C-alpha cells in the first residue's frame, strides 16, 4: 500500500486500479489497509477500475465528521482523464441530469423531470492533446461539483468523447484500464479542522504514456552561503544550466510553470505541473515543449509572479546530485536541492558548501513564492 499519511483519526492512501474501495472480500481497500491501519471506515468511493487518492476514518467520530464534510461539499476531488476527441473549448463546465439504473449499473443522461434524476456538474480544463494513429486524445483535469455514479464517464461520453478504455460508455479504443485517475483530494481534518491536500501520480501505461511523465518527487532544500561560481563549475562532473521559469495560473492545490533551459548550445522548453503531497514529497508531471508551445503557454502567465532567472550547477555527490541555484536577485545566498528516492534516505552534501539552514518546510523559499516575494530575513 502507498500510504501518504496516517494519524490516530485517518489514513490517506492510493487505491490501486482493480481494487474495491469498500469492504466485500480480500481484494478491497479496508482489507489491504488493515495490517497498516487496523479497522477503517470508508468515507467515499472510487469505481473498481479507477485508482487514486482516498481517505479512510480510523474511528467512528472521524467517520461521522468526514461524512459531514462530504455532504457539505468540503471534501473536494480532482481527477485526470484521457478522452477520445477534443472538447470545443479549452476549459468549461458540464451540466446534465443523470439517472442511474441499478439493474444495469449504468448511468444515463435524462430529462430533469424524470423521477430519481439528479443534477450533475463538473468543471474541466484541457491539459494536452495528442493525435495517435489518426485518433485525437485529450488529457483533462476535472473538478467534480457533484458526486454522481459514473458521472465523469457519462457526461463526456454523451458529448461523443468517451474515456479511453471505457467500453461500457462507447469507447472503441482499448486500454489496460479505464483512463481515469483520482489525483488530488482535499478535505478538513476531522479533529483539527485543518485543510489537508494529498496527491498521487497518474498511471504510466496507455494512454497516459502518450502525455507528460508523472512521478513522485522527494526533495530536501537548503539555504547556503553564496558560493564562487568558478569553483562550482570546476568541480568534477558539474553541469551548468541557465534557467528562466515562468509560473502560470493554476487550480487550487497545484503549481504550473514553463521553463526555458539552456545548457551549452542546446535550448529546451519544459512544462511542469506539481501537486504537493507533504513538505518533502510532491507529484510532478513534466513534458518537453516545442518553442511555439512554450510561447503559447506564456500567455497563461500568473500576473502576480515575476519570471525567476537562475543559474543551476548540478554536482554529483555519490548516488545523488546537488542542484545549486544562483539567482539574479541574491548576492549573499543561494539554495541547494537534493532529490531522494525515499523520505528517510541519507545523503552527503559537497564539503565546500556552507549551509545556513534547511528550508524544506519553509514555504517562503519555494520557487513559486520567490517569484512573488523575497524572504525578509
Short mmCIF file of C-alpha atoms in Angstrom, two decimals:
data_model
loop_
_atom_site.label_atom_id
_atom_site.label_comp_id
_atom_site.label_asym_id
_atom_site.label_seq_id
_atom_site.Cartn_x
_atom_site.Cartn_y
_atom_site.Cartn_z
CA UNK A 1 0.00 0.00 0.00
CA UNK A 2 1.14 3.51 -0.84
CA UNK A 3 0.16 5.26 2.40
CA UNK A 4 0.53 9.04 2.09
CA UNK A 5 -0.47 9.98 5.64
CA UNK A 6 -1.69 8.39 8.86
CA UNK A 7 -2.59 9.56 12.37
CA UNK A 8 -4.96 8.25 15.10
CA UNK A 9 -8.02 9.52 13.18
CA UNK A 10 -7.42 8.99 9.46
CA UNK A 11 -5.32 7.18 6.89
CA UNK A 12 -4.78 8.52 3.37
CA UNK A 13 -3.66 6.03 0.73
CA UNK A 14 -3.57 5.44 -3.02
CA UNK A 15 -6.11 2.85 -4.15
CA UNK A 16 -4.72 0.61 -6.90
CA UNK A 17 -6.82 0.06 -10.00
CA UNK A 18 -8.82 -3.16 -9.87
CA UNK A 19 -9.34 -3.00 -6.09
CA UNK A 20 -12.72 -2.35 -4.47
CA UNK A 21 -12.83 0.81 -2.35
CA UNK A 22 -15.28 -0.65 0.17
CA UNK A 23 -15.50 -3.91 2.12
CA UNK A 24 -16.51 -7.13 0.38
CA UNK A 25 -13.59 -9.58 0.27
CA UNK A 26 -9.79 -9.78 0.35
CA UNK A 27 -9.03 -7.51 -2.61
CA UNK A 28 -10.55 -4.42 -1.01
CA UNK A 29 -9.02 -1.29 0.44
CA UNK A 30 -10.25 -1.95 4.02
CA UNK A 31 -8.63 -5.43 3.89
CA UNK A 32 -5.38 -4.14 2.37
CA UNK A 33 -5.17 -1.29 4.89
CA UNK A 34 -5.91 -3.47 7.93
CA UNK A 35 -2.27 -4.61 8.55
CA UNK A 36 -1.12 -0.96 8.49
CA UNK A 37 -4.02 0.98 9.99
CA UNK A 38 -6.37 -1.53 11.67
CA UNK A 39 -10.09 -1.23 11.06
CA UNK A 40 -11.08 1.63 8.75
CA UNK A 41 -14.39 3.28 7.82
CA UNK A 42 -14.96 4.11 4.11
CA UNK A 43 -15.99 7.75 3.57
CA UNK A 44 -16.20 7.98 -0.21
CA UNK A 45 -15.74 5.55 -3.08
CA UNK A 46 -13.98 5.08 -6.39
CA UNK A 47 -15.03 2.71 -9.15
CA UNK A 48 -13.08 -0.56 -9.07
CA UNK A 49 -11.31 0.30 -12.36
CA UNK A 50 -10.22 3.72 -11.08
CA UNK A 51 -7.14 4.28 -8.92
CA UNK A 52 -6.21 7.29 -6.85
CA UNK A 53 -6.18 9.09 -3.51
CA UNK A 54 -8.67 8.07 -0.82
CA UNK A 55 -9.15 8.93 2.86
CA UNK A 56 -10.48 6.46 5.43
CA UNK A 57 -11.52 7.12 9.02
CA UNK A 58 -9.95 5.10 11.83
CA UNK A 59 -12.73 5.64 14.37
CA UNK A 60 -16.47 6.33 14.39
CA UNK A 61 -16.11 10.01 15.37
CA UNK A 62 -13.74 10.75 12.50
CA UNK A 63 -16.06 8.84 10.15
CA UNK A 64 -19.04 10.97 11.16
CA UNK A 65 -17.16 14.24 10.73
CA UNK A 66 -15.69 13.28 7.36
CA UNK A 67 -19.09 12.10 6.16
CA UNK A 68 -20.47 15.50 7.14
CA UNK A 69 -17.67 17.13 5.11
CA UNK A 70 -18.77 15.06 2.10
CA UNK A 71 -22.39 16.19 2.48
CA UNK A 72 -21.32 19.83 2.85
CA UNK A 73 -19.08 19.70 -0.23
CA UNK A 74 -15.91 20.24 1.82
CA UNK A 75 -14.27 17.03 0.56
CA UNK A 76 -13.03 18.05 -2.89
CA UNK A 77 -11.83 15.59 -5.53
CA UNK A 78 -9.80 16.34 -8.65
CA UNK A 79 -9.40 13.79 -11.44
CA UNK A 80 -7.28 13.38 -14.54
CA UNK A 81 -8.83 11.63 -17.53
CA UNK A 82 -7.98 10.85 -21.14
CA UNK A 83 -10.87 11.10 -23.59
CA UNK A 84 -11.21 10.41 -27.29
CA UNK A 85 -11.65 13.68 -29.17
CA UNK A 86 -11.06 17.31 -28.25
CA UNK A 87 -13.53 19.48 -26.27
CA UNK A 88 -14.90 22.54 -28.08
CA UNK A 89 -13.39 24.91 -25.50
CA UNK A 90 -10.09 24.56 -23.57
CA UNK A 91 -11.97 24.78 -20.29
CA UNK A 92 -15.60 24.76 -19.30
CA UNK A 93 -18.46 23.40 -17.24
CA UNK A 94 -20.71 20.42 -17.99
CA UNK A 95 -24.24 20.25 -16.56
CA UNK A 96 -26.62 17.32 -17.01
CA UNK A 97 -29.44 15.49 -15.26
CA UNK A 98 -28.37 11.88 -14.71
CA UNK A 99 -30.33 8.75 -13.92
CA UNK A 100 -28.59 5.63 -12.59
CA UNK A 101 -30.16 2.27 -13.48
CA UNK A 102 -29.32 -0.09 -10.63
CA UNK A 103 -30.16 -3.23 -12.62
CA UNK A 104 -27.73 -2.38 -15.43
CA UNK A 105 -25.31 -0.48 -13.14
CA UNK A 106 -25.28 2.19 -15.81
CA UNK A 107 -25.98 5.92 -15.81
CA UNK A 108 -27.91 7.81 -18.46
CA UNK A 109 -28.43 11.47 -19.32
CA UNK A 110 -32.08 12.17 -18.51
CA UNK A 111 -34.69 14.89 -18.60
CA UNK A 112 -34.86 16.93 -15.39
CA UNK A 113 -38.46 15.86 -14.91
CA UNK A 114 -37.60 12.15 -14.73
CA UNK A 115 -38.09 10.64 -11.31
CA UNK A 116 -34.79 9.98 -9.45
CA UNK A 117 -32.78 12.07 -11.96
CA UNK A 118 -30.12 14.17 -10.22
CA UNK A 119 -28.22 17.21 -11.46
CA UNK A 120 -24.54 16.60 -12.24
CA UNK A 121 -21.96 19.38 -12.57
CA UNK A 122 -18.24 19.26 -13.29
CA UNK A 123 -15.57 21.64 -14.50
CA UNK A 124 -12.75 20.60 -16.82
CA UNK A 125 -9.55 22.00 -18.32
CA UNK A 126 -7.71 20.57 -21.32
CA UNK A 127 -4.09 19.92 -20.30
CA UNK A 128 -2.77 18.36 -23.51
CA UNK A 129 -3.97 16.96 -26.81
CA UNK A 130 -2.26 14.31 -28.93
CA UNK A 131 -3.01 12.67 -32.25
CA UNK A 132 -2.02 8.98 -32.19
CA UNK A 133 -2.54 6.76 -35.27
CA UNK A 134 -5.10 9.18 -36.63
CA UNK A 135 -7.09 9.42 -33.36
CA UNK A 136 -7.27 12.59 -31.23
CA UNK A 137 -6.82 12.20 -27.48
CA UNK A 138 -7.24 14.88 -24.81
CA UNK A 139 -5.86 14.76 -21.31
CA UNK A 140 -8.20 16.62 -18.93
CA UNK A 141 -8.14 17.93 -15.38
CA UNK A 142 -11.63 17.56 -13.88
CA UNK A 143 -13.09 19.00 -10.70
CA UNK A 144 -16.37 17.48 -9.57
CA UNK A 145 -19.02 19.82 -8.22
CA UNK A 146 -21.39 16.88 -7.56
CA UNK A 147 -20.73 13.20 -7.00
CA UNK A 148 -22.99 11.02 -9.13
CA UNK A 149 -22.43 7.40 -10.15
CA UNK A 150 -20.23 7.22 -13.27
CA UNK A 151 -20.66 11.00 -13.61
CA UNK A 152 -17.42 11.82 -15.43
CA UNK A 153 -17.75 8.81 -17.71
CA UNK A 154 -21.30 9.51 -18.88
CA UNK A 155 -21.02 13.30 -19.14
CA UNK A 156 -18.13 13.10 -21.59
CA UNK A 157 -19.47 10.03 -23.39
CA UNK A 158 -22.78 11.84 -24.01
CA UNK A 159 -20.76 14.50 -25.88
CA UNK A 160 -19.10 11.84 -28.06
CA UNK A 161 -15.84 12.00 -26.04
CA UNK A 162 -15.79 8.69 -24.10
CA UNK A 163 -12.95 7.97 -21.72
CA UNK A 164 -10.30 5.78 -23.32
CA UNK A 165 -10.86 2.13 -22.40
CA UNK A 166 -14.47 2.73 -21.28
CA UNK A 167 -16.31 0.23 -23.49
CA UNK A 168 -19.37 0.45 -21.25
CA UNK A 169 -19.91 4.03 -22.39
CA UNK A 170 -18.94 3.70 -26.02
CA UNK A 171 -15.14 3.84 -26.23
CA UNK A 172 -13.71 1.93 -29.19
CA UNK A 173 -10.14 2.39 -28.00
CA UNK A 174 -8.81 -0.43 -25.86
CA UNK A 175 -6.63 0.23 -22.80
CA UNK A 176 -5.49 -1.85 -19.79
CA UNK A 177 -7.83 0.17 -17.55
CA UNK A 178 -10.36 2.95 -17.77
CA UNK A 179 -8.39 6.19 -18.32
CA UNK A 180 -9.49 7.97 -15.14
CA UNK A 181 -7.44 8.67 -12.01
CA UNK A 182 -8.29 10.45 -8.74
CA UNK A 183 -5.19 12.59 -8.44
CA UNK A 184 -5.95 15.20 -5.74
CA UNK A 185 -8.02 15.01 -2.55
CA UNK A 186 -8.65 18.00 -0.29
CA UNK A 187 -10.62 17.91 2.99
CA UNK A 188 -10.67 19.33 6.56
CA UNK A 189 -9.07 17.11 9.19
CA UNK A 190 -11.89 15.61 11.29
CA UNK A 191 -10.30 16.66 14.59
CA UNK A 192 -8.27 19.84 13.96
CA UNK A 193 -10.28 21.20 11.03
CA UNK A 194 -7.01 21.98 9.21
CA UNK A 195 -7.34 21.71 5.45
CA UNK A 196 -5.28 18.82 4.09
CA UNK A 197 -4.35 18.13 0.46
CA UNK A 198 -2.90 14.91 -0.96
CA UNK A 199 -1.87 13.93 -4.49
CA UNK A 200 -0.94 10.85 -6.49
CA UNK A 201 0.70 10.42 -9.92
CA UNK A 202 -1.27 9.33 -12.96
CA UNK A 203 -0.65 5.80 -14.31
CA UNK A 204 2.24 5.12 -16.70
CA UNK A 205 0.58 2.74 -19.19
CA UNK A 206 -1.51 3.54 -22.28
CA UNK A 207 -2.96 6.12 -22.87
CA UNK A 208 -1.23 8.05 -20.09
CA UNK A 209 2.22 7.36 -21.57
CA UNK A 210 1.30 9.49 -24.59
CA UNK A 211 1.42 12.59 -22.39
CA UNK A 212 3.57 14.14 -19.67
CA UNK A 213 5.57 11.85 -17.40
CA UNK A 214 4.09 11.69 -13.89
CA UNK A 215 6.09 10.66 -10.82
CA UNK A 216 6.78 11.40 -7.16
CA UNK A 217 9.50 13.96 -6.44
CA UNK A 218 11.13 13.85 -2.99
CA UNK A 219 13.44 16.80 -2.29
CA UNK A 220 15.33 18.39 0.59
CA UNK A 221 16.18 22.08 0.23
CA UNK A 222 18.86 24.17 1.96
CA UNK A 223 19.74 27.85 2.14
CA UNK A 224 23.50 28.19 1.60
CA UNK A 225 26.09 30.97 1.59
CA UNK A 226 26.68 32.33 -1.91
CA UNK A 227 29.41 30.11 -3.42
CA UNK A 228 32.03 31.01 -6.01
CA UNK A 229 30.60 30.17 -9.43
CA UNK A 230 34.06 29.36 -10.81
CA UNK A 231 34.64 26.81 -8.04
CA UNK A 232 31.32 25.11 -8.74
CA UNK A 233 31.90 24.95 -12.49
CA UNK A 234 35.34 23.37 -11.92
CA UNK A 235 34.00 20.52 -9.76
CA UNK A 236 34.15 17.04 -11.41
CA UNK A 237 31.04 16.19 -13.40
CA UNK A 238 29.44 19.62 -12.94
CA UNK A 239 26.74 20.58 -15.47
CA UNK A 240 25.72 24.22 -15.80
CA UNK A 241 22.20 25.19 -16.85
CA UNK A 242 20.70 28.65 -17.25
CA UNK A 243 17.03 28.64 -16.45
CA UNK A 244 14.17 31.10 -16.82
CA UNK A 245 10.94 29.80 -15.32
CA UNK A 246 7.55 31.44 -15.56
CA UNK A 247 4.65 30.46 -13.33
CA UNK A 248 1.22 30.02 -14.91
CA UNK A 249 -2.26 30.40 -13.48
CA UNK A 250 -3.23 27.15 -11.79
CA UNK A 251 -6.06 25.39 -9.99
CA UNK A 252 -6.10 25.19 -6.20
CA UNK A 253 -3.54 22.70 -4.90
CA UNK A 254 -1.29 22.71 -7.95
CA UNK A 255 1.61 24.71 -9.40
CA UNK A 256 2.16 25.12 -13.15
CA UNK A 257 5.26 26.53 -14.81
CA UNK A 258 7.21 26.62 -18.05
CA UNK A 259 10.99 26.65 -18.24
CA UNK A 260 13.40 27.88 -20.85
CA UNK A 261 16.53 25.84 -20.19
CA UNK A 262 19.91 26.45 -21.84
CA UNK A 263 22.84 24.07 -21.44
CA UNK A 264 25.83 24.69 -23.68
CA UNK A 265 24.45 25.30 -27.16
CA UNK A 266 21.21 23.41 -26.50
CA UNK A 267 17.88 25.11 -25.67
CA UNK A 268 14.92 23.16 -24.29
CA UNK A 269 11.41 24.09 -23.18
CA UNK A 270 9.81 22.20 -20.28
CA UNK A 271 6.24 22.26 -18.94
CA UNK A 272 5.79 21.16 -15.31
CA UNK A 273 2.80 20.64 -13.05
CA UNK A 274 3.33 19.99 -9.31
CA UNK A 275 0.85 18.89 -6.69
CA UNK A 276 2.29 18.71 -3.18
CA UNK A 277 1.75 15.62 -1.02
CA UNK A 278 3.69 16.92 2.00
CA UNK A 279 6.69 19.19 2.61
CA UNK A 280 9.12 16.60 1.22
CA UNK A 281 7.10 14.91 -1.47
CA UNK A 282 5.20 16.19 -4.50
CA UNK A 283 3.66 14.70 -7.60
CA UNK A 284 5.48 16.14 -10.61
CA UNK A 285 4.41 15.89 -14.24
CA UNK A 286 6.77 17.07 -16.97
CA UNK A 287 6.64 17.27 -20.73
CA UNK A 288 9.02 18.75 -23.28
CA UNK A 289 7.56 21.52 -25.43
CA UNK A 290 8.25 22.99 -28.83
CA UNK A 291 9.19 26.67 -28.99
CA UNK A 292 5.71 27.56 -30.28
CA UNK A 293 4.00 25.57 -27.48
CA UNK A 294 6.20 27.39 -24.95
CA UNK A 295 5.21 30.80 -26.33
CA UNK A 296 1.54 29.82 -26.27
CA UNK A 297 1.70 28.78 -22.61
CA UNK A 298 3.48 32.03 -21.69
CA UNK A 299 0.17 33.74 -22.40
CA UNK A 300 -1.17 31.99 -19.26
CA UNK A 301 1.50 33.57 -17.02
CA UNK A 302 0.38 34.36 -13.47
CA UNK A 303 0.36 38.20 -13.33
CA UNK A 304 1.15 38.15 -9.59
CA UNK A 305 4.51 36.40 -10.07
CA UNK A 306 7.61 37.54 -11.95
CA UNK A 307 9.80 35.17 -14.00
CA UNK A 308 12.59 33.57 -11.96
CA UNK A 309 16.04 33.54 -13.58
CA UNK A 310 18.82 31.41 -12.15
CA UNK A 311 21.97 29.50 -12.99
CA UNK A 312 21.93 25.91 -11.81
CA UNK A 313 25.09 23.93 -11.06
CA UNK A 314 24.41 20.18 -10.97
CA UNK A 315 27.15 18.47 -8.96
CA UNK A 316 27.37 14.65 -8.44
CA UNK A 317 27.52 13.63 -4.76
CA UNK A 318 27.77 9.86 -4.64
CA UNK A 319 24.42 8.45 -5.83
CA UNK A 320 22.78 11.88 -5.60
CA UNK A 321 23.06 15.20 -7.42
CA UNK A 322 23.28 18.53 -5.58
CA UNK A 323 21.44 21.21 -7.55
CA UNK A 324 22.81 24.62 -6.55
CA UNK A 325 20.79 27.59 -7.78
CA UNK A 326 22.30 31.08 -8.02
CA UNK A 327 19.56 33.67 -8.51
CA UNK A 328 19.89 37.10 -10.08
CA UNK A 329 18.22 38.77 -7.05
CA UNK A 330 20.66 37.47 -4.38
CA UNK A 331 24.37 38.11 -3.99
CA UNK A 332 24.81 36.74 -0.46
CA UNK A 333 22.85 33.48 -0.53
CA UNK A 334 21.74 30.66 -2.80
CA UNK A 335 19.77 27.42 -2.50
CA UNK A 336 20.71 23.76 -2.80
CA UNK A 337 18.29 20.93 -3.52
CA UNK A 338 18.88 17.20 -3.48
CA UNK A 339 16.37 14.69 -4.84
CA UNK A 340 15.94 11.45 -2.91
CA UNK A 341 14.44 8.04 -3.56
CA UNK A 342 12.81 7.89 -0.11
CA UNK A 343 11.90 10.47 2.53
CA UNK A 344 14.32 8.98 5.10
CA UNK A 345 17.22 8.38 2.69
CA UNK A 346 20.67 9.51 3.84
CA UNK A 347 22.81 11.79 1.66
CA UNK A 348 26.01 13.86 1.73
CA UNK A 349 26.39 17.46 0.54
CA UNK A 350 29.59 18.86 -1.09
CA UNK A 351 32.16 19.71 1.60
CA UNK A 352 32.84 23.13 0.09
CA UNK A 353 29.24 24.30 0.65
CA UNK A 354 28.40 26.39 3.71
CA UNK A 355 24.86 25.51 4.79
CA UNK A 356 22.96 28.27 6.57
CA UNK A 357 19.91 26.14 7.38
CA UNK A 358 17.43 23.68 5.90
CA UNK A 359 14.38 25.34 4.32
CA UNK A 360 12.49 22.27 3.06
CA UNK A 361 9.49 23.19 5.20
CA UNK A 362 9.80 26.96 4.78
CA UNK A 363 7.17 27.91 2.21
CA UNK A 364 8.87 31.29 1.60
CA UNK A 365 11.82 29.60 -0.13
CA UNK A 366 9.79 27.60 -2.61
CA UNK A 367 10.45 28.95 -6.10
CA UNK A 368 6.79 29.68 -6.72
CA UNK A 369 6.83 32.04 -3.71
CA UNK A 370 10.23 33.55 -4.54
CA UNK A 371 8.59 34.60 -7.79
CA UNK A 372 6.24 36.78 -5.76
CA UNK A 373 8.21 37.99 -2.71
CA UNK A 374 11.69 37.52 -1.26
CA UNK A 375 12.01 36.49 2.40
CA UNK A 376 12.80 39.47 4.63
CA UNK A 377 15.24 37.63 6.94
#
